[in-house]
Short mmCIF file of C-alpha atoms and ligand atoms in Angstrom, two decimals:
data_model
loop_
_atom_site.label_atom_id
_atom_site.label_comp_id
_atom_site.label_asym_id
_atom_site.label_seq_id
_atom_site.Cartn_x
_atom_site.Cartn_y
_atom_site.Cartn_z
CA MET A 1 -84.79 81.03 -5.84
CA ASP A 2 -83.48 78.14 -3.69
CA ASN A 3 -86.38 75.74 -4.33
CA ARG A 4 -88.80 75.66 -7.20
CA SER A 5 -91.64 73.18 -7.70
CA ARG A 6 -94.86 72.72 -9.63
CA THR A 7 -98.21 71.32 -8.59
CA GLN A 8 -101.82 71.37 -9.81
CA VAL A 9 -103.28 73.33 -6.86
CA ALA A 10 -101.29 75.52 -4.44
CA ILE A 11 -103.31 75.78 -1.23
CA VAL A 12 -102.49 78.73 1.04
CA GLY A 13 -103.51 78.01 4.66
CA ALA A 14 -103.79 74.74 6.60
CA GLY A 15 -106.99 75.39 8.50
CA PRO A 16 -109.95 73.06 8.05
CA ALA A 17 -110.75 74.52 4.60
CA GLY A 18 -107.22 74.08 3.17
CA LEU A 19 -106.60 70.67 4.72
CA LEU A 20 -109.98 69.29 3.62
CA LEU A 21 -109.48 70.64 0.11
CA ALA A 22 -106.08 68.90 -0.14
CA HIS A 23 -107.70 65.70 1.17
CA LEU A 24 -110.61 65.70 -1.32
CA LEU A 25 -108.31 66.57 -4.23
CA ARG A 26 -105.91 63.75 -3.29
CA ARG A 27 -108.81 61.32 -3.34
CA SER A 28 -109.64 62.32 -6.88
CA GLY A 29 -106.03 62.09 -8.02
CA ILE A 30 -105.28 65.83 -8.04
CA GLU A 31 -101.95 66.95 -6.59
CA SER A 32 -101.62 69.90 -4.26
CA VAL A 33 -99.08 71.62 -2.00
CA VAL A 34 -100.30 73.21 1.24
CA LEU A 35 -98.48 76.30 2.60
CA GLU A 36 -99.06 77.37 6.21
CA ASN A 37 -97.43 80.17 8.19
CA ARG A 38 -98.01 78.63 11.64
CA SER A 39 -96.42 75.50 13.10
CA ARG A 40 -98.08 72.13 12.98
CA SER A 41 -98.39 72.00 16.77
CA TYR A 42 -100.07 75.43 16.82
CA ALA A 43 -102.57 74.34 14.14
CA GLU A 44 -103.33 71.16 16.10
CA ALA A 45 -103.96 73.00 19.37
CA ARG A 46 -106.04 75.99 18.24
CA ILE A 47 -109.46 75.99 20.00
CA ARG A 48 -112.27 77.12 17.73
CA ALA A 49 -115.66 75.87 16.58
CA GLY A 50 -117.37 72.80 18.01
CA ILE A 51 -120.53 71.98 16.06
CA LEU A 52 -120.75 69.96 12.85
CA GLU A 53 -123.92 69.96 10.80
CA GLN A 54 -125.25 66.59 9.65
CA GLY A 55 -124.08 67.43 6.10
CA SER A 56 -120.52 68.15 7.33
CA VAL A 57 -120.43 64.82 9.19
CA ASP A 58 -121.63 63.04 6.03
CA VAL A 59 -118.84 64.72 4.01
CA LEU A 60 -116.13 63.77 6.53
CA ARG A 61 -117.35 60.17 6.74
CA ALA A 62 -117.58 59.78 2.95
CA ALA A 63 -114.01 61.13 2.71
CA GLY A 64 -112.70 58.40 5.03
CA LEU A 65 -112.35 60.76 8.00
CA GLY A 66 -115.10 59.25 10.17
CA ASP A 67 -113.25 56.81 12.45
CA ARG A 68 -112.58 59.00 15.47
CA LEU A 69 -115.60 61.20 14.76
CA ASN A 70 -117.83 58.11 15.00
CA ARG A 71 -116.19 57.03 18.27
CA GLU A 72 -115.77 60.38 20.03
CA GLY A 73 -118.27 62.74 18.38
CA MET A 74 -121.54 63.30 20.24
CA ARG A 75 -124.78 63.46 18.28
CA HIS A 76 -127.23 66.11 19.52
CA GLY A 77 -130.88 66.03 18.51
CA GLY A 78 -131.72 69.53 19.76
CA ILE A 79 -130.81 72.60 21.80
CA TYR A 80 -132.30 74.45 24.75
CA LEU A 81 -133.42 78.04 24.36
CA GLN A 82 -133.59 79.96 27.63
CA HIS A 83 -135.20 83.35 28.19
CA GLY A 84 -134.72 84.74 31.68
CA GLU A 85 -135.59 81.75 33.87
CA ARG A 86 -137.73 79.95 31.24
CA ARG A 87 -136.05 77.12 29.36
CA THR A 88 -137.49 75.16 26.40
CA HIS A 89 -136.04 72.18 24.56
CA LEU A 90 -136.15 72.34 20.75
CA ASP A 91 -136.27 68.93 19.12
CA PHE A 92 -134.41 69.05 15.78
CA GLU A 93 -135.40 65.50 14.86
CA ALA A 94 -139.08 66.41 15.22
CA GLY A 95 -138.57 69.75 13.47
CA CYS A 96 -136.64 68.61 10.40
CA GLY A 97 -135.46 65.02 10.87
CA ARG A 98 -131.77 66.00 11.20
CA SER A 99 -129.26 66.55 14.00
CA VAL A 100 -125.82 68.03 14.69
CA TRP A 101 -122.60 66.65 16.20
CA VAL A 102 -120.30 68.02 18.87
CA TYR A 103 -116.78 67.34 17.58
CA GLY A 104 -114.24 70.13 17.98
CA GLN A 105 -112.62 71.84 15.00
CA THR A 106 -109.34 71.02 16.75
CA GLU A 107 -110.15 67.31 16.34
CA VAL A 108 -111.20 67.72 12.68
CA VAL A 109 -107.86 69.43 11.99
CA LYS A 110 -105.89 66.69 13.79
CA ASP A 111 -107.71 64.00 11.77
CA LEU A 112 -106.98 65.86 8.52
CA ILE A 113 -103.28 66.25 9.36
CA ALA A 114 -103.02 62.55 10.28
CA ALA A 115 -104.64 61.59 6.95
CA ALA A 116 -102.28 63.96 5.11
CA ASP A 117 -99.30 62.29 6.79
CA ALA A 118 -100.57 58.83 5.91
CA ASP A 119 -100.94 59.82 2.24
CA GLY A 120 -97.62 61.68 1.99
CA GLN A 121 -99.29 65.06 1.37
CA ARG A 122 -96.78 67.92 1.14
CA ILE A 123 -97.50 70.59 3.75
CA ASP A 124 -94.87 73.31 4.24
CA TRP A 125 -95.33 74.55 7.83
CA GLU A 126 -93.97 77.80 9.28
CA ILE A 127 -93.50 79.58 5.97
CA SER A 128 -93.09 83.37 5.92
CA GLY A 129 -93.32 86.33 3.57
CA ASP A 130 -95.64 84.56 1.14
CA ALA A 131 -97.00 86.42 -1.89
CA LEU A 132 -99.32 85.43 -4.74
CA HIS A 133 -98.33 86.32 -8.31
CA ASP A 134 -100.06 86.47 -11.71
CA VAL A 135 -103.31 85.07 -10.34
CA ASP A 136 -105.27 86.39 -13.31
CA THR A 137 -103.07 84.50 -15.80
CA ASP A 138 -102.70 80.81 -16.68
CA ALA A 139 -99.38 80.67 -14.81
CA PRO A 140 -99.97 81.81 -11.23
CA TYR A 141 -97.38 81.11 -8.54
CA VAL A 142 -96.61 81.59 -4.87
CA THR A 143 -93.30 82.74 -3.42
CA TYR A 144 -92.29 82.42 0.25
CA ARG A 145 -89.51 81.47 2.63
CA ASP A 146 -89.66 78.01 4.14
CA SER A 147 -89.07 77.24 7.83
CA ASP A 148 -85.28 77.20 7.20
CA GLY A 149 -85.38 80.60 5.50
CA ALA A 150 -84.82 79.20 1.98
CA SER A 151 -86.58 81.12 -0.82
CA CYS A 152 -89.23 78.99 -2.53
CA ARG A 153 -91.57 79.21 -5.48
CA VAL A 154 -94.52 76.95 -6.24
CA ASP A 155 -96.13 77.17 -9.69
CA ALA A 156 -99.68 75.88 -10.02
CA ALA A 157 -102.66 75.83 -12.37
CA VAL A 158 -104.90 77.12 -9.58
CA ILE A 159 -104.23 78.83 -6.24
CA ALA A 160 -106.74 78.16 -3.48
CA GLY A 161 -106.83 80.90 -0.81
CA THR A 162 -107.86 79.17 2.41
CA ASP A 163 -105.83 81.43 4.67
CA GLY A 164 -108.62 82.78 6.84
CA PHE A 165 -109.78 86.32 7.50
CA HIS A 166 -106.30 87.83 7.99
CA GLY A 167 -104.62 86.01 5.09
CA ILE A 168 -103.03 87.32 1.88
CA SER A 169 -105.40 85.71 -0.65
CA ARG A 170 -108.44 87.98 -0.46
CA PRO A 171 -106.27 91.14 -0.80
CA ALA A 172 -104.64 89.56 -3.90
CA ILE A 173 -107.91 90.29 -5.73
CA PRO A 174 -107.61 93.91 -6.91
CA GLU A 175 -109.67 96.21 -4.72
CA ALA A 176 -111.56 97.57 -7.72
CA ARG A 177 -112.85 94.03 -8.40
CA ARG A 178 -113.89 93.30 -4.81
CA SER A 179 -117.04 94.20 -2.95
CA VAL A 180 -117.36 93.78 0.79
CA LEU A 181 -120.60 93.72 2.75
CA GLU A 182 -120.21 93.65 6.48
CA LYS A 183 -121.78 94.26 9.85
CA GLU A 184 -119.98 94.72 13.17
CA TYR A 185 -121.84 93.87 16.36
CA PRO A 186 -121.42 95.98 19.52
CA TYR A 187 -120.53 92.88 21.58
CA ALA A 188 -118.02 90.03 21.66
CA TRP A 189 -117.86 86.58 23.27
CA LEU A 190 -115.65 85.60 26.16
CA GLY A 191 -115.10 81.86 25.65
CA ILE A 192 -113.71 79.38 28.14
CA LEU A 193 -112.79 75.73 28.02
CA ALA A 194 -113.20 74.05 31.41
CA GLU A 195 -112.24 70.65 32.76
CA THR A 196 -115.67 69.76 34.01
CA ALA A 197 -118.45 67.44 32.88
CA PRO A 198 -121.19 69.32 30.99
CA ALA A 199 -124.18 69.93 33.27
CA THR A 200 -126.54 69.59 30.30
CA ASP A 201 -127.36 66.97 27.67
CA ASP A 202 -127.84 69.55 24.85
CA LEU A 203 -126.37 73.04 24.26
CA ILE A 204 -128.12 75.90 26.09
CA TYR A 205 -128.52 79.29 24.37
CA SER A 206 -129.62 81.71 27.10
CA ARG A 207 -130.84 85.29 26.75
CA ASN A 208 -130.68 87.01 30.11
CA LYS A 209 -131.03 90.69 30.95
CA ARG A 210 -127.35 90.58 31.99
CA GLY A 211 -126.43 89.36 28.49
CA PHE A 212 -126.27 86.20 26.39
CA ALA A 213 -124.59 82.97 27.53
CA LEU A 214 -123.96 79.68 25.72
CA TYR A 215 -123.33 76.31 27.32
CA SER A 216 -121.51 73.97 24.93
CA MET A 217 -119.08 71.09 25.36
CA ARG A 218 -116.22 69.22 23.77
CA SER A 219 -116.50 65.81 25.45
CA ARG A 220 -118.04 64.09 28.46
CA GLU A 221 -115.28 65.67 30.59
CA VAL A 222 -114.77 69.09 28.97
CA SER A 223 -117.25 71.98 28.81
CA ARG A 224 -117.08 75.03 26.51
CA LEU A 225 -118.93 78.15 27.72
CA TYR A 226 -119.38 81.65 26.37
CA LEU A 227 -120.54 85.01 27.75
CA GLN A 228 -121.65 88.11 25.85
CA VAL A 229 -119.21 90.92 26.74
CA PRO A 230 -118.77 94.42 25.27
CA ALA A 231 -116.80 94.61 22.00
CA GLY A 232 -113.11 95.13 22.73
CA GLU A 233 -113.32 93.55 26.21
CA LYS A 234 -109.95 92.47 27.67
CA VAL A 235 -109.64 88.90 28.83
CA ASP A 236 -107.75 90.07 31.96
CA ALA A 237 -110.93 91.72 33.22
CA TRP A 238 -112.35 88.24 33.82
CA SER A 239 -110.99 86.12 36.67
CA ASP A 240 -112.20 82.51 36.77
CA ASP A 241 -114.40 83.32 39.80
CA ARG A 242 -116.02 86.25 38.00
CA ILE A 243 -116.71 84.06 34.95
CA TRP A 244 -118.33 81.23 36.95
CA ASP A 245 -120.39 83.74 38.94
CA GLU A 246 -121.64 85.44 35.78
CA LEU A 247 -122.38 82.12 34.06
CA ALA A 248 -124.39 80.99 37.11
CA ARG A 249 -126.52 84.13 36.92
CA ARG A 250 -127.12 83.96 33.18
CA PHE A 251 -128.09 80.26 33.25
CA ALA A 252 -130.08 80.49 36.53
CA TYR A 253 -132.97 78.02 36.18
CA ASP A 254 -135.19 76.33 38.74
CA GLY A 255 -132.83 74.29 40.90
CA TRP A 256 -130.38 73.55 38.04
CA SER A 257 -126.72 74.29 38.71
CA LEU A 258 -123.50 74.63 36.74
CA ASN A 259 -120.56 72.30 37.17
CA THR A 260 -117.47 74.42 37.75
CA GLY A 261 -113.85 73.29 37.29
CA PRO A 262 -110.39 74.38 36.17
CA VAL A 263 -110.42 76.84 33.24
CA ILE A 264 -107.86 75.61 30.69
CA ASP A 265 -108.39 78.21 27.93
CA LYS A 266 -109.86 81.71 27.90
CA SER A 267 -110.22 84.12 24.96
CA VAL A 268 -112.33 86.95 23.55
CA LEU A 269 -113.89 86.50 20.09
CA PRO A 270 -114.96 89.52 18.05
CA MET A 271 -118.35 89.21 16.32
CA ARG A 272 -118.85 90.23 12.73
CA SER A 273 -120.71 89.34 9.56
CA PHE A 274 -118.47 89.82 6.51
CA VAL A 275 -118.96 88.73 2.91
CA SER A 276 -116.38 89.47 0.22
CA ALA A 277 -117.20 88.86 -3.45
CA PRO A 278 -116.24 87.40 -5.84
CA MET A 279 -114.78 84.16 -4.49
CA ARG A 280 -112.81 83.70 -7.73
CA HIS A 281 -110.48 85.96 -9.63
CA GLY A 282 -108.79 84.33 -12.64
CA ASN A 283 -107.05 81.25 -11.25
CA LEU A 284 -107.33 82.29 -7.61
CA VAL A 285 -110.30 80.82 -5.69
CA LEU A 286 -111.22 81.59 -2.09
CA ALA A 287 -112.90 79.26 0.43
CA GLY A 288 -113.85 79.52 4.10
CA ASP A 289 -112.99 82.47 6.35
CA SER A 290 -110.78 84.07 3.70
CA ALA A 291 -114.01 85.05 1.91
CA HIS A 292 -116.55 85.33 4.71
CA ILE A 293 -117.08 85.51 8.46
CA VAL A 294 -120.26 84.85 10.45
CA PRO A 295 -120.81 85.52 14.14
CA PRO A 296 -120.56 82.19 16.00
CA THR A 297 -124.12 82.13 17.39
CA GLY A 298 -125.43 79.92 14.58
CA ALA A 299 -122.35 77.62 14.69
CA LYS A 300 -121.87 78.06 10.94
CA GLY A 301 -118.21 79.16 10.38
CA LEU A 302 -116.62 75.71 10.18
CA ASN A 303 -119.61 74.24 8.33
CA LEU A 304 -119.43 76.93 5.66
CA ALA A 305 -115.72 76.27 5.21
CA ILE A 306 -116.58 72.59 4.63
CA SER A 307 -119.42 73.29 2.18
CA ASP A 308 -117.29 75.77 0.17
CA VAL A 309 -114.58 73.14 -0.11
CA VAL A 310 -117.00 70.43 -1.24
CA LEU A 311 -118.20 72.70 -4.07
CA LEU A 312 -114.65 73.71 -4.93
CA ALA A 313 -113.26 70.15 -4.94
CA ARG A 314 -116.04 69.06 -7.32
CA ALA A 315 -115.32 72.02 -9.58
CA LEU A 316 -111.56 71.34 -9.64
CA HIS A 317 -112.21 67.65 -10.30
CA ALA A 318 -114.27 68.57 -13.40
CA LYS A 319 -111.61 71.06 -14.49
CA PHE A 320 -108.63 68.74 -14.17
CA THR A 321 -110.14 65.42 -15.20
CA ALA A 322 -112.63 66.50 -17.90
CA ASN A 323 -111.30 69.94 -18.87
CA ASP A 324 -114.76 71.22 -17.92
CA ASP A 325 -114.79 74.73 -16.39
CA ARG A 326 -118.53 75.06 -15.89
CA LEU A 327 -118.46 74.25 -12.16
CA ILE A 328 -115.49 76.49 -11.44
CA ASP A 329 -117.28 79.28 -13.32
CA SER A 330 -120.41 78.82 -11.21
CA TYR A 331 -118.50 78.25 -7.92
CA PRO A 332 -118.87 81.87 -6.67
CA SER A 333 -122.64 81.91 -7.16
CA ASP A 334 -123.12 78.30 -5.93
CA ALA A 335 -121.17 79.09 -2.74
CA ALA A 336 -122.85 82.49 -2.28
CA ALA A 337 -126.36 81.04 -2.20
CA ARG A 338 -125.50 78.82 0.75
CA LEU A 339 -123.37 81.50 2.37
CA TRP A 340 -126.12 84.13 2.41
CA ARG A 341 -128.61 81.71 3.99
CA ALA A 342 -126.07 81.00 6.77
CA THR A 343 -125.24 84.71 7.03
CA HIS A 344 -128.87 85.58 7.58
CA PHE A 345 -129.43 82.75 10.07
CA SER A 346 -126.31 83.67 12.08
CA TYR A 347 -127.38 87.33 12.16
CA TRP A 348 -130.91 86.35 13.19
CA MET A 349 -129.78 84.02 16.01
CA THR A 350 -127.22 86.58 17.17
CA THR A 351 -129.61 89.51 17.41
CA MET A 352 -132.39 87.41 18.94
CA MET A 353 -130.16 86.05 21.71
CA HIS A 354 -127.98 89.08 22.60
CA VAL A 355 -128.95 92.03 24.71
CA SER A 356 -128.73 95.41 23.00
CA ASP A 357 -128.30 98.93 24.42
CA ASP A 358 -131.33 100.02 22.42
CA ALA A 359 -134.63 99.51 24.31
CA PHE A 360 -136.78 99.22 21.17
CA THR A 361 -134.47 96.60 19.63
CA ASN A 362 -134.46 94.66 22.90
CA GLU A 363 -138.23 94.48 23.00
CA LEU A 364 -138.38 93.23 19.41
CA GLN A 365 -135.72 90.59 20.01
CA ALA A 366 -137.25 89.40 23.26
CA SER A 367 -140.61 89.14 21.51
CA GLN A 368 -139.01 87.08 18.72
CA LEU A 369 -137.46 84.70 21.26
CA ARG A 370 -140.80 84.27 23.09
CA TYR A 371 -142.40 83.51 19.74
CA VAL A 372 -139.81 80.88 18.80
CA MET A 373 -140.03 79.26 22.24
CA GLY A 374 -143.82 78.97 21.88
CA SER A 375 -144.20 78.02 18.22
CA GLU A 376 -143.46 74.59 16.76
CA ILE A 377 -143.45 76.12 13.28
CA ALA A 378 -140.78 78.69 14.21
CA GLN A 379 -138.80 75.94 15.94
CA ALA A 380 -138.87 73.76 12.81
CA SER A 381 -137.43 76.66 10.80
CA LEU A 382 -134.67 77.23 13.37
CA ALA A 383 -133.93 73.47 13.33
CA GLU A 384 -133.74 73.36 9.53
CA ASN A 385 -131.21 76.22 9.45
CA TYR A 386 -129.20 75.13 12.49
CA THR A 387 -128.72 71.54 11.30
CA GLY A 388 -127.78 72.91 7.86
CA MET A 389 -129.60 73.24 4.58
CA PRO A 390 -129.08 70.24 2.27
CA TYR A 391 -126.11 70.55 -0.10
P1 RFL B 401 -108.86 79.26 9.47
O1 RFL B 401 -109.23 78.19 10.42
O2 RFL B 401 -108.67 80.63 9.95
O3 RFL B 401 -107.53 78.76 8.75
C1 RFL B 401 -106.72 79.63 7.99
C2 RFL B 401 -105.31 79.09 8.01
O4 RFL B 401 -104.48 79.92 7.20
C3 RFL B 401 -103.29 80.25 7.92
N1 RFL B 401 -102.76 81.49 7.38
C4 RFL B 401 -101.77 81.51 6.44
N2 RFL B 401 -101.08 80.52 5.87
C5 RFL B 401 -100.15 80.86 4.96
N3 RFL B 401 -99.89 82.14 4.60
C6 RFL B 401 -100.56 83.17 5.17
N4 RFL B 401 -100.29 84.43 4.80
C7 RFL B 401 -101.56 82.87 6.13
N5 RFL B 401 -102.40 83.62 6.88
C8 RFL B 401 -103.14 82.75 7.62
C9 RFL B 401 -103.75 80.31 9.37
O5 RFL B 401 -102.68 80.15 10.28
C10 RFL B 401 -104.73 79.14 9.41
O6 RFL B 401 -104.06 77.92 9.68
O7 RFL B 401 -109.91 79.34 8.24
P2 RFL B 401 -110.78 78.19 7.54
O8 RFL B 401 -109.94 76.99 7.21
O9 RFL B 401 -111.52 78.88 6.48
O10 RFL B 401 -111.80 77.68 8.66
C11 RFL B 401 -112.82 78.50 9.14
C12 RFL B 401 -113.04 78.26 10.64
O11 RFL B 401 -111.81 78.21 11.31
C13 RFL B 401 -113.90 79.36 11.25
O12 RFL B 401 -115.02 79.67 10.44
C14 RFL B 401 -114.46 79.05 12.63
O13 RFL B 401 -113.54 78.47 13.49
C15 RFL B 401 -114.99 80.35 13.23
N6 RFL B 401 -114.93 80.35 14.69
C16 RFL B 401 -115.90 79.71 15.37
N7 RFL B 401 -116.97 79.24 14.72
C17 RFL B 401 -117.94 78.61 15.40
O14 RFL B 401 -118.93 78.15 14.77
N8 RFL B 401 -117.85 78.45 16.77
C18 RFL B 401 -116.77 78.91 17.48
O15 RFL B 401 -116.70 78.73 18.69
C19 RFL B 401 -115.75 79.57 16.79
N9 RFL B 401 -114.67 80.02 17.45
C20 RFL B 401 -113.83 80.92 15.38
C21 RFL B 401 -113.72 80.72 16.77
C22 RFL B 401 -112.86 81.67 14.73
C23 RFL B 401 -111.82 82.27 15.43
N10 RFL B 401 -110.92 83.13 14.72
C24 RFL B 401 -110.73 82.98 13.28
C25 RFL B 401 -110.57 84.40 15.21
C26 RFL B 401 -112.63 81.23 17.46
C27 RFL B 401 -111.68 82.00 16.81
C28 RFL B 401 -110.51 82.53 17.62
C1 PHB B 402 -118.82 75.72 20.47
O1 PHB B 402 -119.00 74.61 21.03
O2 PHB B 402 -117.71 76.23 20.42
C2 PHB B 402 -119.96 76.44 19.89
C3 PHB B 402 -121.20 75.84 19.85
C4 PHB B 402 -122.28 76.51 19.30
C5 PHB B 402 -122.11 77.79 18.82
C6 PHB B 402 -120.87 78.40 18.86
C7 PHB B 402 -119.79 77.73 19.41
O3 PHB B 402 -123.18 78.45 18.32
#
């Protein structure tokens, strides 16, 4: 072994979950080392989620991460639901007294990395060949090669697996101890980022017989739009002209028109619901996408990563400062309660808004959307879930 070190928490993965965990632990005097297989510039450029629940914004502000969020984030008090050529505005403030913020995950990650730099947080970027060892003992450790190829070992009291859906942490829990519940959807999203001012004040979720479309944004100059496409669709099948034409059809509404502009990013996102349990095995704990995935329709993925980490940071604080394991013992069930609410809501929004090949299902979903668009009570329930259940 070329380099050997010891820390309190070894954090595998520098996505929003891992970086926020390191940040919250630092603030309560707990030391961690973050290990990430991608480069810093890759992590800072990755385009992903865009919506922060009120509770996530409160967490980031309380953790001293609110400066740029307060200046550049955009508060949204509702969404539009569209069905064919009917469009209704849902008022979240009226429904539940809360709102959401448009502030890209990319920006949250940049803020977290800047704070880590300022505090001298150790993050080893571009590691390879990492493996977790002895996670069910009191002496777990991680081995890997650093960016120069040197062999490294980090010993820790706890390993936090925040390495996303394709990481190594979840598989480090023996298969016999793991249960997975999942649902694949027969469609995917084609997402684009476009250099054009959003043509709407709030996000538009549109169900059209041609398929679902979502109008979102990243700033006053940049729009983020999505189209329902068949699962496994290739991005090459979609020229910019075809995308704008399809978006115009799916958002068609009484004289309203899209703003088009240069497409600066284009990708296909698979859609799945996936829940792996337990989120703790010995001294390995999972948080964020390493343990669960939701389809993006409810905008919950990033927010769940944040709420897991809040619960986990509290539990680790009690463990390290008061030798109290009660919160770490209850972490899997505390996180699961919130997770299953978000899993149901994401599934519900997804099926209601997407067009299915099955005629019976389509009629049910269209009926559900008509009901929500016409009922203040149904809208209040959607608002309560969308803006996020209280912690
Ligand atoms: P992340 O963000 O996937 O971060 C995991 C980090 O771990 C690293 N990693 C490893 N590091 C070390 N060793 C290994 N063996 C490793 N394997 C992986 C990865 O490089 C990465 O840096 O998980 P985290 O932190 O839990 O955060 C969760 C959110 O990222 C996620 O829930 C959302 O972004 C989901 N999601 C979206 N959600 C939305 O609400 N709206 C969206 O528009 C949206 N777009 C997306 C998305 C997820 C995507 N992925 C994961 C395919 C678009 C994409 C492409
Ligand atoms: C986004 O802006 O990327 C976004 C917004 C709302 C969603 C999903 C993605 O439901």
